[in-house]
PDB file of C-alpha atoms in Angstrom:
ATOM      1  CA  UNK A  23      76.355 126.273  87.314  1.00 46.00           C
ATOM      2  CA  UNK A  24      79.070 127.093  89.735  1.00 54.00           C
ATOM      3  CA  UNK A  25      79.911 124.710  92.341  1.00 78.00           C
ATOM      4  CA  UNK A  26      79.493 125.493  96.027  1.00 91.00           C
ATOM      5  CA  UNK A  27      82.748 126.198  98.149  1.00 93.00           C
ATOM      6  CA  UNK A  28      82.925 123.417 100.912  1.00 95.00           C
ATOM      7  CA  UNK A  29      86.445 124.341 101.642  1.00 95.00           C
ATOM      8  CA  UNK A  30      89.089 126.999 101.137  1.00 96.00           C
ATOM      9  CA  UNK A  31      92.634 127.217 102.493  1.00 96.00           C
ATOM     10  CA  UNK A  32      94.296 130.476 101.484  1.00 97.00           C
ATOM     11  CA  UNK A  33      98.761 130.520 102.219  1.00 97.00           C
ATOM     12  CA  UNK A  34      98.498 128.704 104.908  1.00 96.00           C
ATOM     13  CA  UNK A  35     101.739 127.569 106.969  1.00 96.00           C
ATOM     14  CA  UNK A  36     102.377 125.329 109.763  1.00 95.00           C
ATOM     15  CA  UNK A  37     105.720 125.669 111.946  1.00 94.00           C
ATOM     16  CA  UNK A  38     106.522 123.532 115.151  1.00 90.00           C
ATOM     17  CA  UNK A  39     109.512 124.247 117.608  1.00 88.00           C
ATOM     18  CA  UNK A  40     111.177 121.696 119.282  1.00 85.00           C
ATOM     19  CA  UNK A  41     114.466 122.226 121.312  1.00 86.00           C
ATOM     20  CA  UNK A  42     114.369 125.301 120.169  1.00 86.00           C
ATOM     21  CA  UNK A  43     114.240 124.579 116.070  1.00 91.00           C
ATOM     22  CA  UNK A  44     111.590 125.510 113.844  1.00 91.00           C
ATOM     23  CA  UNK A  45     110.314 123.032 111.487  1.00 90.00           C
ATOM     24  CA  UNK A  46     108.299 123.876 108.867  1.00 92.00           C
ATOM     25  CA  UNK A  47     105.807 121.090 108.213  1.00 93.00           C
ATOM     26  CA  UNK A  48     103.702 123.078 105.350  1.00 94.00           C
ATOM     27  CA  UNK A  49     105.172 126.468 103.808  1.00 93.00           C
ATOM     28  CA  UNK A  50     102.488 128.617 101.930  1.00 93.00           C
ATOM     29  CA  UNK A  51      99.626 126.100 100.944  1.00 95.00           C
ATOM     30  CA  UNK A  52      96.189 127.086  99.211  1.00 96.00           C
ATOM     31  CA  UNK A  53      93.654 124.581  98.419  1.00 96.00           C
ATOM     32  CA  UNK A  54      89.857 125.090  97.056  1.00 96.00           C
ATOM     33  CA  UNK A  55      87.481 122.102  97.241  1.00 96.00           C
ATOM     34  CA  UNK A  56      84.015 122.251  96.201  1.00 96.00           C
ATOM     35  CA  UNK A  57      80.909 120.623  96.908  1.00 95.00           C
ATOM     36  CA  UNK A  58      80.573 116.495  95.109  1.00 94.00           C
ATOM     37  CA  UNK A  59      84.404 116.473  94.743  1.00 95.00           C
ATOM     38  CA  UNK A  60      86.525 113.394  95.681  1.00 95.00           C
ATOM     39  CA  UNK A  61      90.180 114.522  96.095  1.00 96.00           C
ATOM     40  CA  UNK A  62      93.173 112.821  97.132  1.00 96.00           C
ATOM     41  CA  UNK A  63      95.697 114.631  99.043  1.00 96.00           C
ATOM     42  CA  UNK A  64      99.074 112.367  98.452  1.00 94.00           C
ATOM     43  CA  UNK A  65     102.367 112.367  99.605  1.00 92.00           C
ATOM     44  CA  UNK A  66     105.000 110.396 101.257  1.00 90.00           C
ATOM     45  CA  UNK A  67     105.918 110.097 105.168  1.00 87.00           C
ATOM     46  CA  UNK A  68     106.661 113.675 106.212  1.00 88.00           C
ATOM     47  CA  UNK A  69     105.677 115.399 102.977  1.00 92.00           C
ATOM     48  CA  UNK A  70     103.060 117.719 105.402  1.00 92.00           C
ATOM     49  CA  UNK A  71      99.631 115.966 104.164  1.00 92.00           C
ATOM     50  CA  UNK A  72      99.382 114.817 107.788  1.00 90.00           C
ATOM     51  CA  UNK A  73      99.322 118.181 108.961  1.00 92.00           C
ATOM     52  CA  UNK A  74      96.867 119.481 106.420  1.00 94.00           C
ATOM     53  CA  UNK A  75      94.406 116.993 106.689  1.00 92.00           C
ATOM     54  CA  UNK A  76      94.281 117.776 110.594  1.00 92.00           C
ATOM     55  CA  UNK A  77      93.820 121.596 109.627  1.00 94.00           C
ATOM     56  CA  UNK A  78      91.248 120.805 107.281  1.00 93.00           C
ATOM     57  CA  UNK A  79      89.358 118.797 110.045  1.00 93.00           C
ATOM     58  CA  UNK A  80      89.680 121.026 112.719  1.00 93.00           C
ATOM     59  CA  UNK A  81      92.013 119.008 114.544  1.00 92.00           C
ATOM     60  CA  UNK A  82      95.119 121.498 114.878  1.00 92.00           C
ATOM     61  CA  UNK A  83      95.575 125.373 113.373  1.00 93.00           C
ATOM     62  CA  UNK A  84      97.534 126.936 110.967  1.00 95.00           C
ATOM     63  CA  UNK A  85     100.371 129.254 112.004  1.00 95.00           C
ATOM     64  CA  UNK A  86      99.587 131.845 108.814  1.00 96.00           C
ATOM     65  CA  UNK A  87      97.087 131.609 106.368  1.00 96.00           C
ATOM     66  CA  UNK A  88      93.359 130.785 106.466  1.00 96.00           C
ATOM     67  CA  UNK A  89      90.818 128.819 106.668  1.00 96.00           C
ATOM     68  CA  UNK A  90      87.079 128.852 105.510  1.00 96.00           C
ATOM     69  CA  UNK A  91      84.652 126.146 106.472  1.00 94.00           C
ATOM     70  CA  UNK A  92      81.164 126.507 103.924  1.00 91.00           C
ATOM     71  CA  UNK A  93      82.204 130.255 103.458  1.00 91.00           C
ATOM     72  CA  UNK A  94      82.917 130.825 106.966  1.00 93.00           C
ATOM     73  CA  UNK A  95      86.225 131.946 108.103  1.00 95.00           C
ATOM     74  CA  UNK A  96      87.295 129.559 111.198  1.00 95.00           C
ATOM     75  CA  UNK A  97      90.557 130.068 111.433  1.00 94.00           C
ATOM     76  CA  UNK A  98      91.052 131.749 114.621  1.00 92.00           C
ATOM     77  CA  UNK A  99      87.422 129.868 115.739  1.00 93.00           C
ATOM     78  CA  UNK A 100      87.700 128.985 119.922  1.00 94.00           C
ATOM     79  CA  UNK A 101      88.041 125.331 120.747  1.00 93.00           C
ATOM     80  CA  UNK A 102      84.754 125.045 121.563  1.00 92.00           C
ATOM     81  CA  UNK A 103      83.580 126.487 118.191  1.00 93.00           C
ATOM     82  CA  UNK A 104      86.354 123.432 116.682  1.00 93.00           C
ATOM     83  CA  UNK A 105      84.462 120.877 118.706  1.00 91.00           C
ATOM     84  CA  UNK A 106      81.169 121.807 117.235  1.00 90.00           C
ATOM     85  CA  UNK A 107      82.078 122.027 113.588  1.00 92.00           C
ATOM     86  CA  UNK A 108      83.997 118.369 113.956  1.00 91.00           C
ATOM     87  CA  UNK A 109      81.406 117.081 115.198  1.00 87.00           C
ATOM     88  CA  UNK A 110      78.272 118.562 112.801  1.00 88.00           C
ATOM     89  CA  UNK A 111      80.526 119.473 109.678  1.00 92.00           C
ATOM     90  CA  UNK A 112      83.080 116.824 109.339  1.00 94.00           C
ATOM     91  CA  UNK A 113      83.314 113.127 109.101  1.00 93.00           C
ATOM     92  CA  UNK A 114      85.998 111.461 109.683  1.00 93.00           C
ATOM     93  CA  UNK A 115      87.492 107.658 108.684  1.00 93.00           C
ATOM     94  CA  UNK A 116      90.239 106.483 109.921  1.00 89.00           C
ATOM     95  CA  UNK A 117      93.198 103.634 109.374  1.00 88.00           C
ATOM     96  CA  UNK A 118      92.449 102.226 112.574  1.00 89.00           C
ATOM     97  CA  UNK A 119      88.730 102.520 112.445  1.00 90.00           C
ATOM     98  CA  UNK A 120      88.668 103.364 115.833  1.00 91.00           C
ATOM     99  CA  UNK A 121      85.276 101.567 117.106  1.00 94.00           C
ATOM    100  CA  UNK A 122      84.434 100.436 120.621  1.00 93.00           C
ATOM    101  CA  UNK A 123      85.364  97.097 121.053  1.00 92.00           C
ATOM    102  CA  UNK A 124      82.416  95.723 123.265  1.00 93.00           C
ATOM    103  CA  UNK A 125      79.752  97.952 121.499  1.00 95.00           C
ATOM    104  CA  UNK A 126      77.484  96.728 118.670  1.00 97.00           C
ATOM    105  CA  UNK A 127      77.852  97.860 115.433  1.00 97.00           C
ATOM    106  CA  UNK A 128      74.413 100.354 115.630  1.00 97.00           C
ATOM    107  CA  UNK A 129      75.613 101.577 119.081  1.00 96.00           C
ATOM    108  CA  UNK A 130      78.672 102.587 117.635  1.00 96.00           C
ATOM    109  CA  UNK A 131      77.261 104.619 114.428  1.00 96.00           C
ATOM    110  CA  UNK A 132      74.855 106.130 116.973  1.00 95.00           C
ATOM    111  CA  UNK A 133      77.382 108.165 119.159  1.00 91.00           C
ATOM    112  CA  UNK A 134      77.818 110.926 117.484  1.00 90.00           C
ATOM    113  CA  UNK A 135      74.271 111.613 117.784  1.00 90.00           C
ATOM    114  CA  UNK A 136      74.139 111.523 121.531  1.00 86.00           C
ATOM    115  CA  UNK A 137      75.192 114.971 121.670  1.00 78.00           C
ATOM    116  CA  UNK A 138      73.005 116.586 119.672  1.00 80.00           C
ATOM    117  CA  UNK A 139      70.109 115.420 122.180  1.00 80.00           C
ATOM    118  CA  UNK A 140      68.733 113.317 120.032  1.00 88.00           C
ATOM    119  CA  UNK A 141      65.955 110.654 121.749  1.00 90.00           C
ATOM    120  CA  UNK A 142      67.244 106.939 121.281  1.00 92.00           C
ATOM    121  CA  UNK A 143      64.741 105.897 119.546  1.00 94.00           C
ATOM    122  CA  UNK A 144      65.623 108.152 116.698  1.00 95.00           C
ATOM    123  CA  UNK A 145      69.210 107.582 116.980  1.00 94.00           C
ATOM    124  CA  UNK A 146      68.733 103.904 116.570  1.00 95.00           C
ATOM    125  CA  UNK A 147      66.868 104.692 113.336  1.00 96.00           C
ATOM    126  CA  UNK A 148      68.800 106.383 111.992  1.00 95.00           C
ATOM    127  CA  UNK A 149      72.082 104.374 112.803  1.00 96.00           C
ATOM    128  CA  UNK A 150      69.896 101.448 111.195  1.00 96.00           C
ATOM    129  CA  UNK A 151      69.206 103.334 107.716  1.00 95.00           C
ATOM    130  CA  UNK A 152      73.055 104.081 108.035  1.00 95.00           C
ATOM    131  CA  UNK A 153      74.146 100.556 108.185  1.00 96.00           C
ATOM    132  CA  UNK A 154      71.915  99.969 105.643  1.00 95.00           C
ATOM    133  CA  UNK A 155      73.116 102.350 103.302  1.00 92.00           C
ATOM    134  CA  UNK A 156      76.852 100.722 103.895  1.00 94.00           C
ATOM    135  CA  UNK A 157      75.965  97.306 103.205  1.00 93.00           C
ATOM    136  CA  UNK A 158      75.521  96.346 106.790  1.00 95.00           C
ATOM    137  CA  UNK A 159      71.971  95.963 107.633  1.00 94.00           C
ATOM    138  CA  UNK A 160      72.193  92.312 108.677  1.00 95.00           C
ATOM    139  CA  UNK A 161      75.262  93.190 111.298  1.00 95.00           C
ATOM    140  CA  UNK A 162      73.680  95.777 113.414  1.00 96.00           C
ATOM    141  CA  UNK A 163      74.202  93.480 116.508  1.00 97.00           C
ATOM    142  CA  UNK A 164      77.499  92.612 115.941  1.00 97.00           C
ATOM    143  CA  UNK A 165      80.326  94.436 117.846  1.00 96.00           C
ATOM    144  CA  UNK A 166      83.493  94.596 116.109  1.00 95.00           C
ATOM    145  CA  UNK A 167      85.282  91.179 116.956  1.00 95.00           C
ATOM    146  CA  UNK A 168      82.466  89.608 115.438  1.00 96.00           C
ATOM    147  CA  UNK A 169      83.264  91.846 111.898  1.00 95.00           C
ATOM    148  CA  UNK A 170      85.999  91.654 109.231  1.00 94.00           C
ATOM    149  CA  UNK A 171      88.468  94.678 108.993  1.00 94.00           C
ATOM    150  CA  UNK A 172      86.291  96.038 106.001  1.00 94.00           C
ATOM    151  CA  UNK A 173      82.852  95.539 107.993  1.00 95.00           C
ATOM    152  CA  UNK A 174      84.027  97.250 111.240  1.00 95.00           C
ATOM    153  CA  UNK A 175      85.516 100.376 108.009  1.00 94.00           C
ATOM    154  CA  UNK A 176      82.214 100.129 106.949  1.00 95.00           C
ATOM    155  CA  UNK A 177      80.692 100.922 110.212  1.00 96.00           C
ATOM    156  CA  UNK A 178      83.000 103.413 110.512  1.00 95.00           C
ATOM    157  CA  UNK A 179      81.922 105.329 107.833  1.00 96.00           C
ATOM    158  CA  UNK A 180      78.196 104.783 108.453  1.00 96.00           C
ATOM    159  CA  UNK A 181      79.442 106.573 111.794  1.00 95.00           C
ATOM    160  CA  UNK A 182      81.140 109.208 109.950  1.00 95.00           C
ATOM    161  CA  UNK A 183      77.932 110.107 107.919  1.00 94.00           C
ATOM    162  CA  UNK A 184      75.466 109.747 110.455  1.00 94.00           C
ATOM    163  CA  UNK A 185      75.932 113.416 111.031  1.00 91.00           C
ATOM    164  CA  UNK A 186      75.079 114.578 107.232  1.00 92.00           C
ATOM    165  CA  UNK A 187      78.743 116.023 107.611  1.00 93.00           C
ATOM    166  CA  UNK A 188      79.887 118.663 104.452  1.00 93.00           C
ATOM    167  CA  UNK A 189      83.311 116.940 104.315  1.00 95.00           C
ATOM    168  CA  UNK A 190      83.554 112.926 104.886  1.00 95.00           C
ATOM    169  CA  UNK A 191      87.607 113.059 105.684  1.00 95.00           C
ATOM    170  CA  UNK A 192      89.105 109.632 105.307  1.00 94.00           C
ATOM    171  CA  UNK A 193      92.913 109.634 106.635  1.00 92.00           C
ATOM    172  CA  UNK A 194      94.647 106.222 104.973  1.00 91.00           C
ATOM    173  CA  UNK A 195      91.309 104.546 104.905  1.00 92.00           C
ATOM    174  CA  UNK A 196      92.016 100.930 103.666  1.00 92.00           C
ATOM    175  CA  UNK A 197      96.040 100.872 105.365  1.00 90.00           C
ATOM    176  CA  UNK A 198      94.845  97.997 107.787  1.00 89.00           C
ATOM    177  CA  UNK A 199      92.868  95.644 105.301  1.00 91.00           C
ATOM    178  CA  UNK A 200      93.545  93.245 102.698  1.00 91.00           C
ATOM    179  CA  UNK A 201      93.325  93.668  98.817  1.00 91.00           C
ATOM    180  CA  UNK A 202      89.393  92.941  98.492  1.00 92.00           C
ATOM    181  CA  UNK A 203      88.347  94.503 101.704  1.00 93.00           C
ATOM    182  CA  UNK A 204      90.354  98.218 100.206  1.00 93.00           C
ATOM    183  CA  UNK A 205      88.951  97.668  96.703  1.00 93.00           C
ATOM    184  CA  UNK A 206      85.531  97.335  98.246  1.00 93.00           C
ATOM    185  CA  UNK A 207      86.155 100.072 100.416  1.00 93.00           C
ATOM    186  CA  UNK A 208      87.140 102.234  97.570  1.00 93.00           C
ATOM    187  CA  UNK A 209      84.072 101.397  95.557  1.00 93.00           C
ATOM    188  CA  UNK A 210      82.029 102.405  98.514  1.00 93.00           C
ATOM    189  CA  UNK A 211      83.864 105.829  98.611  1.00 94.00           C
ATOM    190  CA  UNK A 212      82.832 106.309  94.819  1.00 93.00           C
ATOM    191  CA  UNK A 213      79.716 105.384  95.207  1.00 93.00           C
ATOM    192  CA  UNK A 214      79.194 107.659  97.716  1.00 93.00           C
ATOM    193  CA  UNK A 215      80.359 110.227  95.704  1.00 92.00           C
ATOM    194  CA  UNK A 216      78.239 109.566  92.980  1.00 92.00           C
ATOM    195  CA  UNK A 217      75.178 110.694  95.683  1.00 91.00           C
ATOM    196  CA  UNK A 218      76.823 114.268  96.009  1.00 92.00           C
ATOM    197  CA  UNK A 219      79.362 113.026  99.264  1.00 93.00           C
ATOM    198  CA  UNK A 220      82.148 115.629  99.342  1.00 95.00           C
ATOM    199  CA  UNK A 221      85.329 113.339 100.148  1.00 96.00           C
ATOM    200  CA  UNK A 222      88.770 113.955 101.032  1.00 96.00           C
ATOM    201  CA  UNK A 223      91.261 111.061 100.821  1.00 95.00           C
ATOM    202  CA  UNK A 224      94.374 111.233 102.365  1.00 94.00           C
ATOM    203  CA  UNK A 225      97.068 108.211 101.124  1.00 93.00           C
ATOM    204  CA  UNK A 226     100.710 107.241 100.556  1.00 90.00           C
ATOM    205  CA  UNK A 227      99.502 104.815  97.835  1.00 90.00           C
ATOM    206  CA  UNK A 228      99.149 106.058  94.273  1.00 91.00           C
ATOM    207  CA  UNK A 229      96.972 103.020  92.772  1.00 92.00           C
ATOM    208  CA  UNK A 230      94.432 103.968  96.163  1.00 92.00           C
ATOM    209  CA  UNK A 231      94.776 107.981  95.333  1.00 93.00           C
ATOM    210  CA  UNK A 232      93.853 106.862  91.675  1.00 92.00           C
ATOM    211  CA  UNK A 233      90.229 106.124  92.227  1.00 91.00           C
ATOM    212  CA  UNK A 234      89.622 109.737  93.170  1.00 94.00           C
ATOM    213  CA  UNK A 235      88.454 112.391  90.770  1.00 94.00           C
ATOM    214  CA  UNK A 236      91.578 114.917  91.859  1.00 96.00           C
ATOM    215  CA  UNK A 237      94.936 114.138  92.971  1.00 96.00           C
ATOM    216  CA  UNK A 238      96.573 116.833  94.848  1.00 96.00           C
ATOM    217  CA  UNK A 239     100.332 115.884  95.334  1.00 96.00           C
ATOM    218  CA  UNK A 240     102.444 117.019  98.302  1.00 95.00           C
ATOM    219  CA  UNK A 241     106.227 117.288  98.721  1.00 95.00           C
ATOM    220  CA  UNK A 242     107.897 119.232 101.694  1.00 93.00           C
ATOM    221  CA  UNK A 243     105.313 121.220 102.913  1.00 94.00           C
ATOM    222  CA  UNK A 244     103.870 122.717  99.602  1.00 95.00           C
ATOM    223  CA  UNK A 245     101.619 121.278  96.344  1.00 96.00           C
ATOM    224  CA  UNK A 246     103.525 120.028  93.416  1.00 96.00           C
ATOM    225  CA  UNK A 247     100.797 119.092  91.657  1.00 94.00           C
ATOM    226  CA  UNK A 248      96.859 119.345  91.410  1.00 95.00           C
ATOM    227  CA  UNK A 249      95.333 117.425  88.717  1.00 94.00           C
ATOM    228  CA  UNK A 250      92.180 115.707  87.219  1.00 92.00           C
ATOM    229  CA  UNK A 251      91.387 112.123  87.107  1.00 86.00           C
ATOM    230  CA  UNK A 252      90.157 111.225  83.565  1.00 78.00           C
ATOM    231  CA  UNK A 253      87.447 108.584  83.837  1.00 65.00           C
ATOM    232  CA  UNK A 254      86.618 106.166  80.829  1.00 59.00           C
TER     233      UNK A 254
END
């Protein structure tokens, strides 16, 4: 059985000018992920994967090339259209988990459901099964001073996958925690995997890019190498 699509960048390019130079942060990338995978996009400090994890989430364009979302071309989609996809398609995890500091745990997994018009009541609910699901359903109370830095990551994924995104896009995920806290975090990420959770990993750190099923290596703006994780 062929694997669905989730993502497909075809040559794309990204240039910036600044005092009148072009830099060319990616030159000619083209990248297929498919539905269950759990790839690692790894490079050092201005090797471009920066830049192509904010194309893939919708968070800047491409100068050339393309970009299809689930099939659908959205590369020249209008900023609205962005807005919509980031928040319905894509999840997103960040370094510096990026919660509210005075809101509970459960208030902050709910947000992105405000938007959609969803009733509280059913936003609570499901922010609860959420928490659950992460490991977290005795902290829904909590707001974030009250949480370790791999709780309040936890509650930022449950926020990330409130939405039943297609892509759960986690940039540096475990850069602001201790040893336990990342290898729990990590563990998390392949668990979630394991229940069909399409993940995208973006790291510095070869020993975190090595629990993903893919490593996709980038140097200067272009792949050097895409490769398989063999697992025992």
């Amino acid at each position: 059985m062929t694997s669905v699509e989730i993502l497909k960048v075809t040559n794309i390019s990204k240039e910036y000018r600044m005092d009148g130079v072009t830099f060319t942060a990616l030159g000619g990338i083209s990248l297929v992920i498919h539905e269950g995978e759990y790839v690692a996009i790894m490079g050092p400090s201005g090797s471009g994967k920066s830049t192509l994890m904010h194309i893939i989430g919708c968070l800047d364009r491409p100068t050339a090339g393309s970009v299809e979302l689930a099939g659908k071309d959205i590369t020249h989609a209008s900023d609205h259209d962005l807005a919509r996809i980031r928040n319905r398609s894509i999840g997103f995890v960040f370094q510096q988990f990026n919660l509210l500091r005075r809101t509970s745990a459960i208030a902050n997994v709910e947000l992105p459901l405000i938007y959609r018009g969803i009733s509280s009541r059913e936003r609570r609910e499901q922010a609860k099964t959420m928490l659950t699901e992460v490991g977290l359903g005795d902290k829904l109370q909590n707001i974030p001073s009250q949480l370790s830095g791999g709780q309040q990551q936890r509650v930022a994924i449950a926020r990330a996958l409130i939405t039943d995104p297609q892509i759960l896009l986690a940039d540096e995920p475990t850069g602001n925690l201790d040893s336990k806290s990342g290898t729990e975090i990590l563990s998390l990420f392949a668990d979630l995997q394991n229940k069909g959770r399409t993940i995208v990993l973006v790291t510095h750190e070869a020993d975190v890019a090595s629990q993903a099923r893919r490593i996709v290596r980038i140097a200067d703006g272009k792949i050097v190498e895409d490769k398989k994780v063999r697992r025992p």
